[in-house]
Tab-separated table of C-alpha atoms and ligand atoms in Angstrom:
chain	number	residue	atom	x	y	z
A	1	UNK	CA	58.747	-65.009	53.099
A	2	UNK	CA	62.233	-65.135	51.558
A	3	UNK	CA	64.076	-62.071	50.302
A	4	UNK	CA	66.796	-61.934	47.659
A	5	UNK	CA	68.632	-58.675	46.985
A	6	UNK	CA	69.740	-57.757	43.454
A	7	UNK	CA	72.887	-55.691	44.078
A	8	UNK	CA	73.027	-52.795	41.585
A	9	UNK	CA	74.084	-49.772	43.670
A	10	UNK	CA	71.333	-47.141	43.665
A	11	UNK	CA	69.194	-49.390	41.431
A	12	UNK	CA	69.315	-52.350	43.823
A	13	UNK	CA	66.000	-54.039	44.538
A	14	UNK	CA	64.474	-56.903	46.439
A	15	UNK	CA	62.819	-60.079	45.182
A	16	UNK	CA	60.186	-61.266	47.655
A	17	UNK	CA	59.293	-64.968	47.460
A	18	UNK	CA	56.527	-66.699	49.393
A	19	UNK	CA	52.878	-67.730	49.524
A	20	UNK	CA	50.012	-65.226	49.677
A	21	UNK	CA	52.131	-62.196	48.761
A	22	UNK	CA	49.874	-60.454	46.230
A	23	UNK	CA	47.658	-58.938	48.944
A	24	UNK	CA	50.825	-57.219	50.240
A	25	UNK	CA	51.737	-55.454	47.008
A	26	UNK	CA	50.211	-52.109	48.073
A	27	UNK	CA	52.103	-52.046	51.370
A	28	UNK	CA	55.377	-52.984	49.632
A	29	UNK	CA	54.965	-50.196	47.040
A	30	UNK	CA	54.194	-47.710	49.800
A	31	UNK	CA	57.356	-48.803	51.600
A	32	UNK	CA	59.322	-47.952	48.448
A	33	UNK	CA	57.626	-44.514	48.394
A	34	UNK	CA	56.389	-45.053	44.836
A	35	UNK	CA	54.211	-42.291	43.330
A	36	UNK	CA	50.475	-41.845	43.797
A	37	UNK	CA	49.119	-43.483	40.625
A	38	UNK	CA	49.851	-46.719	38.830
A	39	UNK	CA	48.742	-48.814	35.883
A	40	UNK	CA	48.589	-52.573	36.252
A	41	UNK	CA	49.329	-54.294	32.942
A	42	UNK	CA	48.152	-57.885	32.760
A	43	UNK	CA	46.725	-60.377	30.245
A	44	UNK	CA	43.351	-61.979	29.672
A	45	UNK	CA	44.355	-65.245	31.386
A	46	UNK	CA	45.768	-63.657	34.516
A	47	UNK	CA	43.268	-60.789	34.891
A	48	UNK	CA	40.318	-62.876	36.175
A	49	UNK	CA	42.596	-64.731	38.599
A	50	UNK	CA	44.605	-61.992	40.293
A	51	UNK	CA	43.860	-58.455	39.057
A	52	UNK	CA	41.228	-57.773	41.722
A	53	UNK	CA	43.529	-58.790	44.596
A	54	UNK	CA	46.351	-56.625	43.248
A	55	UNK	CA	44.133	-53.597	42.546
A	56	UNK	CA	42.439	-53.848	45.969
A	57	UNK	CA	45.784	-54.028	47.729
A	58	UNK	CA	47.143	-51.017	45.827
A	59	UNK	CA	43.980	-48.986	46.415
A	60	UNK	CA	43.911	-49.850	50.142
A	61	UNK	CA	47.465	-48.521	50.338
A	62	UNK	CA	46.238	-45.225	48.848
A	63	UNK	CA	47.291	-45.568	45.192
A	64	UNK	CA	45.097	-44.461	42.288
A	65	UNK	CA	44.914	-47.478	39.957
A	66	UNK	CA	44.204	-48.254	36.308
A	67	UNK	CA	44.153	-51.591	34.551
A	68	UNK	CA	45.232	-52.553	31.033
A	69	UNK	CA	44.645	-56.111	29.867
A	70	UNK	CA	46.238	-57.471	26.706
A	71	UNK	CA	45.555	-60.758	24.873
A	72	UNK	CA	47.511	-63.649	26.387
A	73	UNK	CA	50.432	-65.120	24.441
A	74	UNK	CA	53.632	-64.321	22.572
A	75	UNK	CA	51.930	-62.311	19.736
A	76	UNK	CA	51.221	-59.579	22.338
A	77	UNK	CA	54.949	-58.981	22.726
A	78	UNK	CA	55.024	-56.430	19.942
A	79	UNK	CA	55.270	-52.680	19.412
A	80	UNK	CA	51.550	-52.366	18.618
A	81	UNK	CA	50.744	-53.469	22.151
A	82	UNK	CA	53.382	-51.100	23.578
A	83	UNK	CA	51.667	-48.277	21.691
A	84	UNK	CA	48.294	-49.309	23.089
A	85	UNK	CA	49.737	-49.205	26.624
A	86	UNK	CA	51.343	-45.761	26.072
A	87	UNK	CA	47.903	-44.418	25.097
A	88	UNK	CA	46.280	-46.020	28.155
A	89	UNK	CA	48.952	-44.499	30.432
A	90	UNK	CA	48.494	-41.080	28.834
A	91	UNK	CA	44.685	-41.278	29.121
A	92	UNK	CA	45.056	-42.179	32.799
A	93	UNK	CA	47.309	-39.098	33.109
A	94	UNK	CA	50.206	-41.060	34.551
A	95	UNK	CA	53.023	-38.651	35.308
A	96	UNK	CA	56.736	-39.195	35.926
A	97	UNK	CA	56.159	-40.176	39.554
A	98	UNK	CA	53.640	-42.853	38.622
A	99	UNK	CA	54.525	-46.507	38.171
A	100	UNK	CA	53.652	-49.586	36.144
A	101	UNK	CA	52.899	-52.987	37.659
A	102	UNK	CA	53.502	-55.980	35.371
A	103	UNK	CA	51.182	-58.798	36.482
A	104	UNK	CA	51.702	-61.992	34.471
A	105	UNK	CA	54.291	-64.200	32.808
A	106	UNK	CA	57.291	-63.322	30.671
A	107	UNK	CA	55.345	-61.711	27.810
A	108	UNK	CA	53.566	-59.270	30.119
A	109	UNK	CA	56.731	-58.592	32.154
A	110	UNK	CA	58.939	-57.915	29.111
A	111	UNK	CA	56.356	-55.793	27.270
A	112	UNK	CA	55.166	-53.829	30.329
A	113	UNK	CA	58.778	-53.335	31.428
A	114	UNK	CA	59.562	-51.804	28.037
A	115	UNK	CA	56.526	-49.512	28.364
A	116	UNK	CA	57.831	-48.404	31.785
A	117	UNK	CA	61.367	-47.940	30.441
A	118	UNK	CA	60.244	-45.613	27.662
A	119	UNK	CA	57.028	-43.839	28.755
A	120	UNK	CA	58.003	-40.268	29.763
A	121	UNK	CA	61.631	-41.489	29.388
A	122	UNK	CA	61.095	-43.978	32.176
A	123	UNK	CA	58.740	-44.507	35.115
A	124	UNK	CA	59.137	-46.943	37.999
A	125	UNK	CA	57.930	-50.480	37.574
A	126	UNK	CA	57.202	-53.494	39.694
A	127	UNK	CA	57.109	-57.100	38.542
A	128	UNK	CA	54.591	-59.645	39.817
A	129	UNK	CA	55.595	-62.737	37.810
A	130	UNK	CA	52.918	-65.439	37.833
A	131	UNK	CA	54.719	-68.280	36.016
A	132	UNK	CA	57.669	-70.339	37.224
A	133	UNK	CA	59.751	-69.282	34.221
A	134	UNK	CA	59.196	-65.589	34.853
A	135	UNK	CA	59.773	-65.972	38.615
A	136	UNK	CA	63.194	-67.566	38.187
A	137	UNK	CA	64.313	-65.789	35.032
A	138	UNK	CA	62.610	-63.054	33.044
A	139	UNK	CA	61.296	-60.869	35.887
A	140	UNK	CA	64.779	-60.553	37.393
A	141	UNK	CA	67.632	-58.650	35.803
A	142	UNK	CA	65.984	-55.866	33.821
A	143	UNK	CA	65.905	-57.244	30.275
A	144	UNK	CA	62.708	-55.760	28.833
A	145	UNK	CA	61.517	-55.569	25.242
A	146	UNK	CA	59.412	-56.860	22.409
A	147	UNK	CA	59.768	-59.007	19.288
A	148	UNK	CA	60.041	-57.925	15.665
A	149	UNK	CA	59.050	-60.017	12.640
A	150	UNK	CA	62.793	-60.514	12.121
A	151	UNK	CA	63.293	-62.128	15.526
A	152	UNK	CA	62.603	-62.314	19.234
A	153	UNK	CA	63.560	-59.537	21.686
A	154	UNK	CA	65.151	-57.393	18.972
A	155	UNK	CA	63.875	-54.135	20.514
A	156	UNK	CA	64.369	-53.493	24.191
A	157	UNK	CA	66.337	-52.052	27.053
A	158	UNK	CA	68.045	-52.910	30.296
A	159	UNK	CA	65.671	-51.377	32.816
A	160	UNK	CA	65.531	-52.682	36.368
A	161	UNK	CA	62.288	-53.000	38.342
A	162	UNK	CA	61.974	-51.458	41.818
A	163	UNK	CA	60.597	-54.698	43.265
A	164	UNK	CA	59.849	-58.273	42.188
A	165	UNK	CA	57.118	-60.086	44.081
A	166	UNK	CA	56.918	-63.867	43.468
A	167	UNK	CA	53.711	-65.196	44.957
A	168	UNK	CA	54.072	-68.984	45.102
A	169	UNK	CA	50.293	-69.390	45.130
A	170	UNK	CA	50.158	-68.201	41.515
A	171	UNK	CA	51.940	-71.432	40.495
A	172	UNK	CA	48.928	-73.460	41.660
A	173	UNK	CA	46.896	-72.240	38.687
A	174	UNK	CA	49.738	-72.708	36.186
A	175	UNK	CA	49.098	-75.488	33.603
A	176	UNK	CA	51.368	-78.522	34.193
A	177	UNK	CA	53.127	-78.171	30.854
A	178	UNK	CA	54.076	-74.539	31.514
A	179	UNK	CA	55.224	-75.424	35.014
A	180	UNK	CA	57.509	-78.177	33.698
A	181	UNK	CA	58.855	-75.772	31.078
A	182	UNK	CA	59.825	-73.380	33.890
A	183	UNK	CA	61.743	-76.225	35.527
A	184	UNK	CA	64.091	-76.300	32.508
A	185	UNK	CA	65.426	-72.900	33.656
A	186	UNK	CA	65.608	-74.139	37.261
A	187	UNK	CA	67.736	-77.137	36.190
A	188	UNK	CA	69.882	-74.731	34.164
A	189	UNK	CA	70.860	-72.867	37.363
A	190	UNK	CA	72.096	-76.147	38.836
A	191	UNK	CA	74.216	-76.894	35.770
A	192	UNK	CA	75.672	-73.413	35.386
A	193	UNK	CA	76.395	-72.579	39.004
A	194	UNK	CA	75.336	-74.895	41.770
A	195	UNK	CA	76.022	-78.649	41.996
A	196	UNK	CA	74.227	-78.771	45.382
A	197	UNK	CA	71.060	-77.328	43.822
A	198	UNK	CA	71.382	-79.863	41.002
A	199	UNK	CA	71.622	-82.777	43.483
A	200	UNK	CA	68.617	-81.404	45.362
A	201	UNK	CA	66.626	-81.310	42.126
A	202	UNK	CA	67.598	-84.935	41.442
A	203	UNK	CA	66.467	-85.934	44.942
A	204	UNK	CA	63.291	-83.860	45.188
A	205	UNK	CA	61.955	-83.739	41.612
A	206	UNK	CA	58.775	-85.656	42.446
A	207	UNK	CA	57.978	-83.222	45.298
A	208	UNK	CA	58.759	-80.279	43.021
A	209	UNK	CA	56.503	-81.679	40.302
A	210	UNK	CA	53.676	-81.895	42.832
A	211	UNK	CA	54.307	-78.199	43.678
A	212	UNK	CA	55.145	-79.044	47.295
A	213	UNK	CA	55.516	-75.619	48.885
A	214	UNK	CA	58.024	-76.882	51.490
A	215	UNK	CA	60.656	-77.267	48.747
A	216	UNK	CA	59.484	-74.792	46.126
A	217	UNK	CA	60.150	-71.524	47.979
A	218	UNK	CA	63.773	-72.334	48.750
A	219	UNK	CA	64.454	-73.614	45.224
A	220	UNK	CA	63.008	-70.502	43.568
A	221	UNK	CA	64.934	-68.321	46.021
A	222	UNK	CA	68.169	-70.176	45.183
A	223	UNK	CA	67.619	-69.615	41.435
A	224	UNK	CA	66.927	-65.917	42.058
A	225	UNK	CA	70.086	-65.654	44.204
A	226	UNK	CA	72.178	-67.062	41.370
A	227	UNK	CA	70.594	-64.757	38.815
A	228	UNK	CA	70.924	-61.761	41.169
A	229	UNK	CA	74.638	-62.447	41.660
A	230	UNK	CA	75.258	-62.806	37.920
A	231	UNK	CA	73.258	-59.679	37.028
A	232	UNK	CA	74.909	-57.748	39.867
A	233	UNK	CA	78.317	-58.630	38.424
A	234	UNK	CA	77.459	-58.060	34.742
A	235	UNK	CA	74.202	-56.188	34.235
A	236	UNK	CA	74.626	-55.462	30.509
A	237	UNK	CA	75.971	-58.881	29.483
A	238	UNK	CA	79.547	-57.882	28.831
A	239	UNK	CA	80.710	-61.376	29.800
A	240	UNK	CA	79.518	-63.420	32.780
A	241	UNK	CA	75.778	-62.847	32.205
A	242	UNK	CA	76.058	-64.894	29.020
A	243	UNK	CA	76.272	-68.051	31.187
A	244	UNK	CA	72.511	-67.660	31.680
A	245	UNK	CA	72.209	-68.623	28.010
A	246	UNK	CA	73.402	-72.213	28.560
A	247	UNK	CA	71.387	-74.376	26.145
A	248	UNK	CA	69.862	-71.308	24.527
A	249	UNK	CA	71.890	-71.170	21.278
A	250	UNK	CA	70.375	-74.403	19.982
A	251	UNK	CA	67.189	-73.856	22.030
A	252	UNK	CA	66.409	-70.497	20.400
A	253	UNK	CA	67.110	-71.954	16.947
A	254	UNK	CA	64.685	-74.826	17.665
A	255	UNK	CA	62.013	-72.289	18.657
A	256	UNK	CA	62.664	-70.241	15.514
A	257	UNK	CA	62.488	-73.098	12.996
A	258	UNK	CA	59.326	-74.462	14.593
A	259	UNK	CA	57.898	-70.898	14.457
A	260	UNK	CA	57.423	-70.764	18.212
A	261	UNK	CA	54.454	-73.095	17.783
A	262	UNK	CA	55.709	-76.565	18.735
A	263	UNK	CA	57.833	-76.132	21.831
A	264	UNK	CA	57.506	-73.813	24.805
A	265	UNK	CA	60.725	-71.894	25.502
A	266	UNK	CA	61.572	-74.188	28.440
A	267	UNK	CA	61.041	-77.295	26.298
A	268	UNK	CA	63.307	-75.980	23.541
A	269	UNK	CA	66.082	-75.126	25.990
A	270	UNK	CA	65.744	-78.567	27.574
A	271	UNK	CA	66.783	-80.073	24.230
A	272	UNK	CA	69.332	-77.253	23.826
A	273	UNK	CA	70.904	-78.054	27.205
A	274	UNK	CA	71.150	-81.756	26.360
A	275	UNK	CA	72.915	-80.784	23.108
A	276	UNK	CA	75.169	-78.345	25.009
A	277	UNK	CA	76.018	-81.213	27.385
A	278	UNK	CA	77.093	-83.380	24.444
A	279	UNK	CA	79.239	-80.553	23.004
A	280	UNK	CA	80.727	-79.966	26.451
A	281	UNK	CA	81.628	-83.660	26.739
A	282	UNK	CA	83.432	-83.338	23.444
A	283	UNK	CA	85.116	-79.953	23.931
A	284	UNK	CA	85.397	-78.883	27.573
A	285	UNK	CA	85.881	-82.165	29.433
A	286	UNK	CA	82.331	-82.429	30.816
A	287	UNK	CA	82.395	-85.953	32.296
A	288	UNK	CA	80.186	-88.444	30.438
A	289	UNK	CA	78.431	-89.443	33.677
A	290	UNK	CA	77.486	-85.819	34.469
A	291	UNK	CA	76.102	-85.210	30.972
A	292	UNK	CA	74.012	-88.384	31.416
A	293	UNK	CA	72.766	-87.207	34.821
A	294	UNK	CA	71.676	-83.901	33.318
A	295	UNK	CA	69.834	-85.630	30.473
A	296	UNK	CA	68.154	-87.966	32.976
A	297	UNK	CA	67.008	-85.019	35.122
A	298	UNK	CA	65.323	-83.382	32.110
A	299	UNK	CA	63.690	-86.733	31.320
A	300	UNK	CA	62.270	-87.344	34.805
A	301	UNK	CA	60.972	-83.764	34.797
A	302	UNK	CA	58.932	-84.726	31.733
A	303	UNK	CA	60.805	-82.389	29.413
A	304	UNK	CA	61.752	-83.279	25.815
A	305	UNK	CA	65.389	-84.225	25.237
A	306	UNK	CA	65.218	-84.852	21.493
A	307	UNK	CA	63.235	-83.855	18.412
A	308	UNK	CA	62.456	-85.036	14.918
A	309	UNK	CA	64.228	-83.051	12.174
A	310	UNK	CA	64.218	-83.502	8.399
A	311	UNK	CA	67.426	-82.733	6.471
A	312	UNK	CA	65.909	-79.403	5.387
A	313	UNK	CA	64.940	-78.519	8.985
A	314	UNK	CA	68.463	-79.411	10.148
A	315	UNK	CA	69.854	-76.925	7.625
A	316	UNK	CA	67.357	-74.302	8.771
A	317	UNK	CA	68.386	-74.934	12.372
A	318	UNK	CA	72.061	-74.326	11.534
A	319	UNK	CA	71.079	-71.122	9.678
A	320	UNK	CA	68.851	-69.963	12.547
A	321	UNK	CA	71.805	-70.191	14.944
A	322	UNK	CA	73.599	-67.608	12.800
A	323	UNK	CA	70.721	-65.171	13.431
A	324	UNK	CA	70.937	-65.462	17.209
A	325	UNK	CA	71.440	-62.120	18.984
A	326	UNK	CA	74.530	-63.544	20.646
A	327	UNK	CA	76.366	-64.075	17.331
A	328	UNK	CA	79.409	-61.840	17.302
A	329	UNK	CA	81.472	-61.087	14.178
A	330	UNK	CA	79.703	-63.949	12.397
A	331	UNK	CA	80.677	-66.492	15.071
A	332	UNK	CA	78.056	-68.443	16.984
A	333	UNK	CA	79.032	-68.574	20.643
A	334	UNK	CA	78.201	-71.427	23.006
A	335	UNK	CA	78.185	-71.687	26.780
A	336	UNK	CA	79.821	-75.014	27.668
A	337	UNK	CA	80.155	-76.975	30.913
A	338	UNK	CA	83.245	-78.523	32.472
A	339	UNK	CA	81.280	-79.985	35.400
A	340	UNK	CA	77.799	-79.728	36.865
A	341	UNK	CA	77.919	-76.322	38.551
A	342	UNK	CA	80.612	-74.879	36.300
A	343	UNK	CA	80.281	-73.374	32.810
A	344	UNK	CA	82.122	-70.834	30.678
A	345	UNK	CA	80.697	-68.615	27.907
A	346	UNK	CA	82.124	-67.586	24.543
A	347	UNK	CA	83.062	-70.920	22.944
A	348	UNK	CA	83.230	-70.953	19.151
A	349	UNK	CA	82.291	-74.430	17.946
A	350	UNK	CA	83.068	-76.064	14.616
A	351	UNK	CA	79.812	-76.763	12.651
A	352	UNK	CA	80.896	-80.429	12.389
A	353	UNK	CA	80.786	-80.724	16.182
A	354	UNK	CA	77.361	-79.059	16.227
A	355	UNK	CA	76.144	-81.605	13.637
A	356	UNK	CA	77.580	-84.463	15.699
A	357	UNK	CA	75.740	-83.194	18.808
A	358	UNK	CA	72.537	-82.760	16.806
A	359	UNK	CA	72.827	-86.371	15.637
A	360	UNK	CA	72.382	-87.376	19.285
A	361	UNK	CA	69.290	-85.254	19.958
A	362	UNK	CA	67.428	-85.776	16.692
A	363	UNK	CA	65.727	-88.591	14.884
B	401	LIG	N1	67.420	-64.665	30.433
B	401	LIG	C1	68.783	-64.351	30.343
B	401	LIG	C2	69.155	-63.068	31.011
B	401	LIG	O1	68.355	-62.485	31.709
B	401	LIG	O2	70.260	-62.615	30.816
């Protein structure tokens, strides 16, 4: 088992990464001296696979357990579902010393984390992310929340978990497309912070795609280390944390104009990162060869690097960028690279340059 520490003073916590970890969840929660009762929040896809193991482990460790299962998928990330969970927690008489366990991917983690952040003004929570994307990104760092009709993640909080437990075995049941989408975030860590990780991904991508556990654990741990360092330095995204949004400005806009129905998040940010690479070549001296290597890595991972856009959709895409949460004083901000392993946030980019980059990722 590998351990990564998220350094946040008295709110510091550990990320545990390894195979066969779910049966240990009860013991780990006991070690943290969490309260006597808990509610496990999961979804209808994950429940039949892992809920029994998690509940048994918690009960064997002496916890009183309850289970709430929500429909799988992005539509569950809404206030109605939060309300449903509040009622379930109240019916189970969860008090301030109780805790919530989020068992599932990013939707479950973000929604259940928001329930934990707000129920009784905050109870402890533990993340058991079961997708690659949630293991390397959304379960770490305390961003919790739900979507509104007006946009994604518009209601939420920064609320750190007490523990994150990444069981590598849960990736075995993950559909191939979702797994590849998670790899878009993994590649992102190489581009934003770690040229050695990037080279390793280039070398080992076929092993990673076959979910070879000899490489997977150390790669996930490396991604979590990078995220832990960034979050430890800038928890509330005053500056540095924005580097985690590399490729996300265009990526989020692609998701929005396709109504979250065509591309998975990881697929959209794959195209977004290719576009960010082109802008970086133009504006921050990202060497042509490195931009090409990045594009090639997304390609051999089986991720999309371009999309079809009509003139009307192109206009909608430009408009959607203006609605991004990261827009400040009307200016869209980009994270741009100067080399693989080195990026800077906060770049304002002329719309003509954005159009020129889009020309190279659209047909
Ligand atoms: N997913 C970006 C962040 O956690 O800041």
